[in-house]
């Protein structure tokens, strides 16, 4: 049998969820090291399956598929974030494939991945082994077609869950997808990490090499955080997926004002919500960020009442990934698809230090609406928004 000619195909949104879980929730507290680290982990699994030397597993190409927010619909900060992330992937010889992402979220990405994968592996005959870094059962037809043409398929997926703000978050790989491939590799975390000592030396080395090395400064900072129970509890529970290394200041439990129970609308919060356009006569309201997740968050209104849902597309100024808990914001209300009141326009508040409904009402206005605050100053390019991982 010929040596494996491998191609790796990433479902970008799924991979981002996994990488951010490792960075913020997993005991490793470290991002995935793209390039040699992650590639060698995959090559090691294939080498063990085929009972060959890892040097015989040739990585031919890698492809990353994800939606792209158009410039007209996003802030300068978010555009910079997207370009920096693209630079990281390109530097690791990963080819990028983007489709414009609208208010309905990613559309057509799975189809694009399947078409590219089939063309490269079968039509061009460049590959005899494919690794899908994905968890969606929508890829089952692709797997079946590849197997019909004698292309062996590995699926690398993760199962993990965690609780944040009293809500359970679950990411999983479809059992139907795993059952359809010759080489299923589902990683149940944190069980896999806890049992890694019982694995072979090769497995342990491949797993450890998948992560970025933490510096002594990071480790000492984390130990210092543990001395403050409130701070450590909060930082260890961070799942709002802040791409920046900088975490917001510690907030003790006593400093966090009580808030009404939050309810997620009936539509999937992982997708950008289609909400009604705000009435231009609608006044700006004051509030603070209650929490954020991957592509959505909740605002606690200063006037009281239930926390309001908002999608990342609703942020009209600043960068969504730089929002933090208790940050002061202004927002306009609208009606979501299911009739729920949501925030349809959100922007950071950059007024005086005293933040209250009265203070915001006294802010300079034009034609009965708030004047536009100055955009959030962009960070110096010497300090990247992204660490050298995803």
CSV table of C-alpha atoms in Angstrom, one decimal:
chain,number,residue,atom,x,y,z
A,1,UNK,CA,0.0,0.0,0.0
A,2,UNK,CA,1.3,3.5,-0.9
A,3,UNK,CA,2.2,5.9,1.8
A,4,UNK,CA,-0.5,8.3,3.0
A,5,UNK,CA,-0.8,11.6,1.1
A,6,UNK,CA,-2.8,13.6,3.6
A,7,UNK,CA,-5.0,16.7,3.3
A,8,UNK,CA,-6.5,18.4,6.4
A,9,UNK,CA,-9.8,20.3,6.1
A,10,UNK,CA,-11.0,22.5,8.9
A,11,UNK,CA,-14.5,23.6,9.7
A,12,UNK,CA,-13.3,27.0,11.0
A,13,UNK,CA,-16.1,27.8,13.4
A,14,UNK,CA,-15.9,24.3,15.0
A,15,UNK,CA,-12.1,24.5,15.3
A,16,UNK,CA,-12.4,28.0,16.9
A,17,UNK,CA,-14.7,26.6,19.6
A,18,UNK,CA,-12.3,23.8,20.3
A,19,UNK,CA,-9.2,26.0,20.5
A,20,UNK,CA,-10.9,28.6,22.7
A,21,UNK,CA,-12.1,25.9,25.0
A,22,UNK,CA,-8.6,24.7,25.5
A,23,UNK,CA,-7.4,28.2,26.1
A,24,UNK,CA,-10.0,29.3,28.6
A,25,UNK,CA,-11.7,26.2,30.1
A,26,UNK,CA,-9.4,23.2,29.8
A,27,UNK,CA,-6.7,22.5,32.5
A,28,UNK,CA,-4.0,23.1,29.9
A,29,UNK,CA,-5.1,26.8,29.6
A,30,UNK,CA,-3.2,27.0,26.3
A,31,UNK,CA,-4.2,27.5,22.7
A,32,UNK,CA,-3.7,24.9,20.0
A,33,UNK,CA,-0.3,25.3,18.2
A,34,UNK,CA,-1.1,25.3,14.5
A,35,UNK,CA,1.6,24.1,12.1
A,36,UNK,CA,3.9,21.3,13.2
A,37,UNK,CA,2.2,20.8,16.6
A,38,UNK,CA,-1.4,20.1,15.4
A,39,UNK,CA,-0.2,18.5,12.1
A,40,UNK,CA,2.0,16.0,14.0
A,41,UNK,CA,-0.8,15.1,16.3
A,42,UNK,CA,-3.0,14.1,13.2
A,43,UNK,CA,-0.1,12.4,11.4
A,44,UNK,CA,0.7,10.4,14.5
A,45,UNK,CA,-2.9,9.0,14.7
A,46,UNK,CA,-2.8,8.0,11.0
A,47,UNK,CA,0.7,6.5,11.4
A,48,UNK,CA,-0.5,4.3,14.3
A,49,UNK,CA,-3.6,3.3,12.4
A,50,UNK,CA,-1.6,2.3,9.3
A,51,UNK,CA,1.2,0.8,11.4
A,52,UNK,CA,3.8,2.9,9.6
A,53,UNK,CA,6.4,5.5,10.5
A,54,UNK,CA,5.1,9.1,11.0
A,55,UNK,CA,7.7,10.2,8.5
A,56,UNK,CA,5.9,8.3,5.8
A,57,UNK,CA,2.7,10.3,6.4
A,58,UNK,CA,3.0,13.2,3.9
A,59,UNK,CA,1.0,16.3,4.6
A,60,UNK,CA,0.2,17.6,1.1
A,61,UNK,CA,-2.1,20.5,2.0
A,62,UNK,CA,-4.4,22.1,4.6
A,63,UNK,CA,-7.5,24.1,4.1
A,64,UNK,CA,-9.5,26.3,6.5
A,65,UNK,CA,-13.2,27.3,5.8
A,66,UNK,CA,-15.0,30.0,7.6
A,67,UNK,CA,-17.4,32.9,7.0
A,68,UNK,CA,-16.1,36.4,6.5
A,69,UNK,CA,-17.8,39.6,7.7
A,70,UNK,CA,-17.8,42.1,4.9
A,71,UNK,CA,-16.1,45.4,5.5
A,72,UNK,CA,-19.3,47.4,5.1
A,73,UNK,CA,-20.9,45.4,7.9
A,74,UNK,CA,-18.1,45.5,10.5
A,75,UNK,CA,-15.8,47.8,12.4
A,76,UNK,CA,-12.2,48.6,11.6
A,77,UNK,CA,-11.1,46.6,14.7
A,78,UNK,CA,-13.0,43.5,13.6
A,79,UNK,CA,-11.6,43.8,10.1
A,80,UNK,CA,-8.1,43.9,11.6
A,81,UNK,CA,-8.9,40.9,13.7
A,82,UNK,CA,-10.0,38.9,10.7
A,83,UNK,CA,-6.8,39.9,8.7
A,84,UNK,CA,-4.5,39.0,11.6
A,85,UNK,CA,-6.2,35.6,12.0
A,86,UNK,CA,-5.8,35.0,8.3
A,87,UNK,CA,-2.1,35.9,8.6
A,88,UNK,CA,-1.6,33.3,11.3
A,89,UNK,CA,-3.2,30.6,9.1
A,90,UNK,CA,-1.2,31.6,6.0
A,91,UNK,CA,2.0,31.6,8.0
A,92,UNK,CA,1.3,27.9,8.8
A,93,UNK,CA,0.7,27.0,5.1
A,94,UNK,CA,-3.1,26.7,5.6
A,95,UNK,CA,-5.1,27.8,2.6
A,96,UNK,CA,-8.1,30.0,3.4
A,97,UNK,CA,-11.6,29.7,2.0
A,98,UNK,CA,-14.1,32.4,2.9
A,99,UNK,CA,-17.7,33.2,2.0
A,100,UNK,CA,-19.4,36.5,3.0
A,101,UNK,CA,-21.2,36.1,6.3
A,102,UNK,CA,-24.5,38.0,6.6
A,103,UNK,CA,-27.0,38.5,9.3
A,104,UNK,CA,-28.0,34.8,9.1
A,105,UNK,CA,-24.5,33.7,9.9
A,106,UNK,CA,-22.5,31.3,7.8
A,107,UNK,CA,-24.2,29.9,4.7
A,108,UNK,CA,-22.7,27.5,2.3
A,109,UNK,CA,-19.4,26.9,4.1
A,110,UNK,CA,-20.0,23.2,4.6
A,111,UNK,CA,-20.9,22.8,0.9
A,112,UNK,CA,-17.7,24.7,-0.1
A,113,UNK,CA,-15.6,22.5,2.1
A,114,UNK,CA,-17.1,19.3,0.6
A,115,UNK,CA,-16.7,20.5,-3.0
A,116,UNK,CA,-13.0,21.5,-2.5
A,117,UNK,CA,-12.2,18.4,-0.6
A,118,UNK,CA,-13.7,16.1,-3.3
A,119,UNK,CA,-12.1,18.0,-6.1
A,120,UNK,CA,-8.6,17.9,-4.6
A,121,UNK,CA,-8.8,14.3,-3.4
A,122,UNK,CA,-10.6,12.6,-6.3
A,123,UNK,CA,-10.8,14.9,-9.4
A,124,UNK,CA,-7.2,16.0,-9.1
A,125,UNK,CA,-6.1,12.8,-7.4
A,126,UNK,CA,-3.7,14.7,-5.0
A,127,UNK,CA,-4.7,12.8,-1.8
A,128,UNK,CA,-5.4,9.3,-0.7
A,129,UNK,CA,-6.1,10.3,2.9
A,130,UNK,CA,-8.3,13.1,4.3
A,131,UNK,CA,-8.7,14.4,7.8
A,132,UNK,CA,-11.8,16.4,8.6
A,133,UNK,CA,-11.5,18.6,11.6
A,134,UNK,CA,-15.3,18.9,12.0
A,135,UNK,CA,-18.2,17.6,14.0
A,136,UNK,CA,-21.2,18.1,11.8
A,137,UNK,CA,-23.2,15.1,10.4
A,138,UNK,CA,-23.7,17.1,7.2
A,139,UNK,CA,-20.3,15.8,6.1
A,140,UNK,CA,-21.4,12.2,6.0
A,141,UNK,CA,-22.3,12.3,2.2
A,142,UNK,CA,-18.8,13.6,1.5
A,143,UNK,CA,-17.2,10.8,3.5
A,144,UNK,CA,-19.3,8.2,1.6
A,145,UNK,CA,-18.2,9.7,-1.8
A,146,UNK,CA,-14.6,9.7,-0.8
A,147,UNK,CA,-14.7,6.1,0.4
A,148,UNK,CA,-16.3,5.1,-3.0
A,149,UNK,CA,-13.1,6.4,-4.6
A,150,UNK,CA,-10.8,4.6,-2.1
A,151,UNK,CA,-9.9,7.8,-0.2
A,152,UNK,CA,-9.5,7.0,3.5
A,153,UNK,CA,-11.1,9.5,5.9
A,154,UNK,CA,-10.2,10.4,9.4
A,155,UNK,CA,-12.5,12.6,11.5
A,156,UNK,CA,-11.0,14.5,14.4
A,157,UNK,CA,-13.6,15.8,16.7
A,158,UNK,CA,-14.1,16.7,20.3
A,159,UNK,CA,-16.8,16.2,23.0
A,160,UNK,CA,-16.8,18.6,25.9
A,161,UNK,CA,-19.1,20.6,28.1
A,162,UNK,CA,-18.8,23.3,30.8
A,163,UNK,CA,-21.0,25.5,32.8
A,164,UNK,CA,-20.8,29.3,32.7
A,165,UNK,CA,-23.2,31.8,34.2
A,166,UNK,CA,-25.4,28.8,35.3
A,167,UNK,CA,-25.8,27.6,31.7
A,168,UNK,CA,-24.3,24.5,30.3
A,169,UNK,CA,-22.4,24.8,27.0
A,170,UNK,CA,-21.9,21.6,24.9
A,171,UNK,CA,-19.7,20.9,21.9
A,172,UNK,CA,-19.7,17.5,20.3
A,173,UNK,CA,-18.8,15.5,17.2
A,174,UNK,CA,-21.7,13.7,15.5
A,175,UNK,CA,-21.7,9.9,16.2
A,176,UNK,CA,-23.2,9.4,12.8
A,177,UNK,CA,-20.1,11.2,11.3
A,178,UNK,CA,-17.7,9.1,13.4
A,179,UNK,CA,-19.5,5.9,12.4
A,180,UNK,CA,-19.1,6.7,8.7
A,181,UNK,CA,-15.3,6.9,8.6
A,182,UNK,CA,-12.5,4.3,8.7
A,183,UNK,CA,-10.5,6.3,11.3
A,184,UNK,CA,-12.8,7.9,13.8
A,185,UNK,CA,-10.9,9.9,16.5
A,186,UNK,CA,-13.3,11.5,19.0
A,187,UNK,CA,-11.6,13.2,22.0
A,188,UNK,CA,-13.7,13.3,25.2
A,189,UNK,CA,-12.3,16.2,27.3
A,190,UNK,CA,-11.2,16.5,30.0
A,191,UNK,CA,-11.2,12.6,30.3
A,192,UNK,CA,-8.7,12.3,27.6
A,193,UNK,CA,-6.3,14.7,29.3
A,194,UNK,CA,-6.7,13.0,32.7
A,195,UNK,CA,-6.0,9.6,31.2
A,196,UNK,CA,-3.1,10.7,28.9
A,197,UNK,CA,-0.6,9.1,31.4
A,198,UNK,CA,-1.9,5.7,30.5
A,199,UNK,CA,-1.3,6.3,26.7
A,200,UNK,CA,1.8,5.3,24.8
A,201,UNK,CA,4.8,7.7,24.9
A,202,UNK,CA,4.1,8.6,21.3
A,203,UNK,CA,0.5,9.5,22.1
A,204,UNK,CA,1.5,11.6,25.1
A,205,UNK,CA,4.2,13.4,23.1
A,206,UNK,CA,1.8,14.1,20.2
A,207,UNK,CA,-0.9,15.4,22.6
A,208,UNK,CA,1.5,17.7,24.5
A,209,UNK,CA,3.0,19.0,21.3
A,210,UNK,CA,-0.4,20.1,20.1
A,211,UNK,CA,-0.4,23.1,22.6
A,212,UNK,CA,1.5,26.3,22.8
A,213,UNK,CA,4.1,26.4,25.6
A,214,UNK,CA,3.1,28.6,28.5
A,215,UNK,CA,5.6,31.2,29.6
A,216,UNK,CA,6.8,31.5,33.2
A,217,UNK,CA,5.0,34.8,33.4
A,218,UNK,CA,1.7,33.3,32.5
A,219,UNK,CA,2.1,30.5,35.0
A,220,UNK,CA,3.1,32.9,37.8
A,221,UNK,CA,0.2,35.3,37.0
A,222,UNK,CA,-2.2,32.4,37.2
A,223,UNK,CA,-0.8,31.3,40.6
A,224,UNK,CA,-1.2,34.9,41.8
A,225,UNK,CA,-4.9,34.9,40.6
A,226,UNK,CA,-5.6,31.8,42.7
A,227,UNK,CA,-4.8,33.8,45.8
A,228,UNK,CA,-8.0,35.8,45.2
A,229,UNK,CA,-10.8,33.3,45.2
A,230,UNK,CA,-13.3,35.7,43.6
A,231,UNK,CA,-10.9,36.6,40.8
A,232,UNK,CA,-9.7,33.1,40.1
A,233,UNK,CA,-13.3,31.8,40.0
A,234,UNK,CA,-14.2,34.4,37.5
A,235,UNK,CA,-11.1,34.1,35.3
A,236,UNK,CA,-11.3,30.3,35.3
A,237,UNK,CA,-14.9,30.5,34.1
A,238,UNK,CA,-14.2,32.8,31.2
A,239,UNK,CA,-15.9,31.5,28.1
A,240,UNK,CA,-16.8,34.7,26.4
A,241,UNK,CA,-14.0,34.0,23.9
A,242,UNK,CA,-11.9,37.0,24.2
A,243,UNK,CA,-9.2,36.6,21.5
A,244,UNK,CA,-7.0,39.2,23.2
A,245,UNK,CA,-4.7,38.0,25.9
A,246,UNK,CA,-5.8,40.8,28.2
A,247,UNK,CA,-8.6,39.9,30.6
A,248,UNK,CA,-10.8,42.6,32.2
A,249,UNK,CA,-10.1,43.7,35.8
A,250,UNK,CA,-11.2,41.4,38.6
A,251,UNK,CA,-14.7,42.0,39.9
A,252,UNK,CA,-15.7,40.6,43.2
A,253,UNK,CA,-19.0,39.0,43.7
A,254,UNK,CA,-20.1,41.9,45.9
A,255,UNK,CA,-19.3,44.4,43.1
A,256,UNK,CA,-21.5,42.7,40.5
A,257,UNK,CA,-25.0,44.1,40.7
A,258,UNK,CA,-27.8,41.5,40.7
A,259,UNK,CA,-29.5,41.1,37.4
A,260,UNK,CA,-32.7,39.6,36.1
A,261,UNK,CA,-32.6,36.0,34.8
A,262,UNK,CA,-31.5,36.0,31.2
A,263,UNK,CA,-33.3,33.9,28.5
A,264,UNK,CA,-31.8,32.9,25.2
A,265,UNK,CA,-34.2,33.4,22.3
A,266,UNK,CA,-35.6,30.3,20.6
A,267,UNK,CA,-33.3,30.7,17.6
A,268,UNK,CA,-29.8,29.2,17.8
A,269,UNK,CA,-27.5,31.7,19.7
A,270,UNK,CA,-24.5,30.4,17.7
A,271,UNK,CA,-25.9,32.2,14.6
A,272,UNK,CA,-26.2,35.9,14.1
A,273,UNK,CA,-29.8,36.9,14.8
A,274,UNK,CA,-32.0,38.6,12.3
A,275,UNK,CA,-33.7,41.3,14.2
A,276,UNK,CA,-35.9,44.2,13.1
A,277,UNK,CA,-34.2,47.3,12.0
A,278,UNK,CA,-34.2,49.9,14.8
A,279,UNK,CA,-36.6,52.8,14.5
A,280,UNK,CA,-34.4,55.8,13.9
A,281,UNK,CA,-36.5,57.7,16.4
A,282,UNK,CA,-35.8,55.1,19.0
A,283,UNK,CA,-33.7,56.6,21.8
A,284,UNK,CA,-30.4,55.1,22.9
A,285,UNK,CA,-30.5,53.3,26.2
A,286,UNK,CA,-27.7,52.8,28.7
A,287,UNK,CA,-26.5,49.5,30.0
A,288,UNK,CA,-23.5,47.3,30.8
A,289,UNK,CA,-22.3,44.0,29.3
A,290,UNK,CA,-23.6,41.2,31.4
A,291,UNK,CA,-21.6,38.5,29.5
A,292,UNK,CA,-20.6,37.5,25.9
A,293,UNK,CA,-20.2,34.2,24.2
A,294,UNK,CA,-18.7,33.3,20.8
A,295,UNK,CA,-21.1,35.4,18.6
A,296,UNK,CA,-23.6,36.9,21.0
A,297,UNK,CA,-24.0,38.4,24.4
A,298,UNK,CA,-26.4,40.0,26.9
A,299,UNK,CA,-26.8,43.5,28.1
A,300,UNK,CA,-28.1,44.5,31.6
A,301,UNK,CA,-30.1,47.7,31.1
A,302,UNK,CA,-29.4,50.6,33.5
A,303,UNK,CA,-33.1,51.2,33.7
A,304,UNK,CA,-33.7,47.6,35.0
A,305,UNK,CA,-35.5,44.7,33.6
A,306,UNK,CA,-34.4,41.5,32.0
A,307,UNK,CA,-31.0,41.2,30.3
A,308,UNK,CA,-31.2,41.8,26.5
A,309,UNK,CA,-29.7,39.5,23.9
A,310,UNK,CA,-27.5,41.0,21.1
A,311,UNK,CA,-25.6,39.4,18.3
A,312,UNK,CA,-22.0,40.3,17.2
A,313,UNK,CA,-23.5,41.9,14.1
A,314,UNK,CA,-25.4,44.4,16.3
A,315,UNK,CA,-22.1,46.0,17.4
A,316,UNK,CA,-21.7,49.1,15.2
A,317,UNK,CA,-18.4,50.4,16.8
A,318,UNK,CA,-15.4,48.7,18.4
A,319,UNK,CA,-14.5,45.0,18.3
A,320,UNK,CA,-16.9,42.4,19.6
A,321,UNK,CA,-14.0,40.2,20.9
A,322,UNK,CA,-12.8,43.1,23.1
A,323,UNK,CA,-16.0,43.5,25.0
A,324,UNK,CA,-15.8,42.6,28.7
A,325,UNK,CA,-18.2,42.2,31.6
A,326,UNK,CA,-19.6,45.4,33.1
A,327,UNK,CA,-18.4,47.5,30.1
A,328,UNK,CA,-20.6,50.5,29.6
A,329,UNK,CA,-22.6,50.5,26.4
A,330,UNK,CA,-25.4,52.3,24.6
A,331,UNK,CA,-28.0,50.3,22.7
A,332,UNK,CA,-31.2,50.6,20.7
A,333,UNK,CA,-34.0,48.1,21.2
A,334,UNK,CA,-35.8,46.1,18.5
A,335,UNK,CA,-37.8,42.9,18.1
A,336,UNK,CA,-36.2,39.6,17.3
A,337,UNK,CA,-37.6,36.9,15.0
A,338,UNK,CA,-39.7,35.3,17.8
A,339,UNK,CA,-41.0,38.6,19.1
A,340,UNK,CA,-38.5,39.0,21.9
A,341,UNK,CA,-37.1,42.4,22.7
A,342,UNK,CA,-33.4,42.4,21.8
A,343,UNK,CA,-30.6,45.0,21.3
A,344,UNK,CA,-30.3,45.6,17.6
A,345,UNK,CA,-27.6,48.3,17.7
A,346,UNK,CA,-24.8,48.4,20.3
A,347,UNK,CA,-21.8,50.7,20.8
A,348,UNK,CA,-19.4,51.3,23.7
A,349,UNK,CA,-20.1,54.3,25.9
A,350,UNK,CA,-17.1,56.7,26.2
A,351,UNK,CA,-18.7,59.4,28.3
A,352,UNK,CA,-17.8,60.6,31.8
A,353,UNK,CA,-16.9,58.1,34.5
A,354,UNK,CA,-20.3,58.4,36.3
A,355,UNK,CA,-22.5,56.1,34.4
A,356,UNK,CA,-26.2,56.1,35.0
A,357,UNK,CA,-29.4,56.6,32.9
A,358,UNK,CA,-29.5,60.2,34.0
A,359,UNK,CA,-25.8,60.8,33.0
A,360,UNK,CA,-26.5,59.3,29.6
A,361,UNK,CA,-29.7,61.3,29.1
A,362,UNK,CA,-27.6,64.5,29.7
A,363,UNK,CA,-25.1,63.6,27.0
A,364,UNK,CA,-24.9,65.9,24.0
A,365,UNK,CA,-27.4,64.9,21.4
A,366,UNK,CA,-28.3,65.8,17.8
A,367,UNK,CA,-31.9,65.8,16.6
A,368,UNK,CA,-33.0,64.1,19.8
A,369,UNK,CA,-30.6,61.2,19.5
A,370,UNK,CA,-27.2,60.6,21.1
A,371,UNK,CA,-24.2,62.1,19.4
A,372,UNK,CA,-21.8,59.5,18.0
A,373,UNK,CA,-19.0,58.7,20.5
A,374,UNK,CA,-15.5,58.6,19.2
A,375,UNK,CA,-14.4,55.1,18.0
A,376,UNK,CA,-12.5,53.0,20.4
A,377,UNK,CA,-8.8,53.7,19.9
A,378,UNK,CA,-7.2,50.9,18.0
A,379,UNK,CA,-4.3,49.1,19.7
A,380,UNK,CA,-0.8,49.6,18.5
A,381,UNK,CA,0.1,47.1,15.8
A,382,UNK,CA,3.0,46.0,17.9
A,383,UNK,CA,0.5,44.4,20.3
A,384,UNK,CA,-1.5,42.0,18.2
A,385,UNK,CA,-5.2,41.4,18.9
A,386,UNK,CA,-4.4,37.7,18.5
A,387,UNK,CA,-1.9,35.5,20.2
A,388,UNK,CA,0.1,33.1,18.0
A,389,UNK,CA,-2.8,30.7,18.1
A,390,UNK,CA,-6.5,30.6,17.5
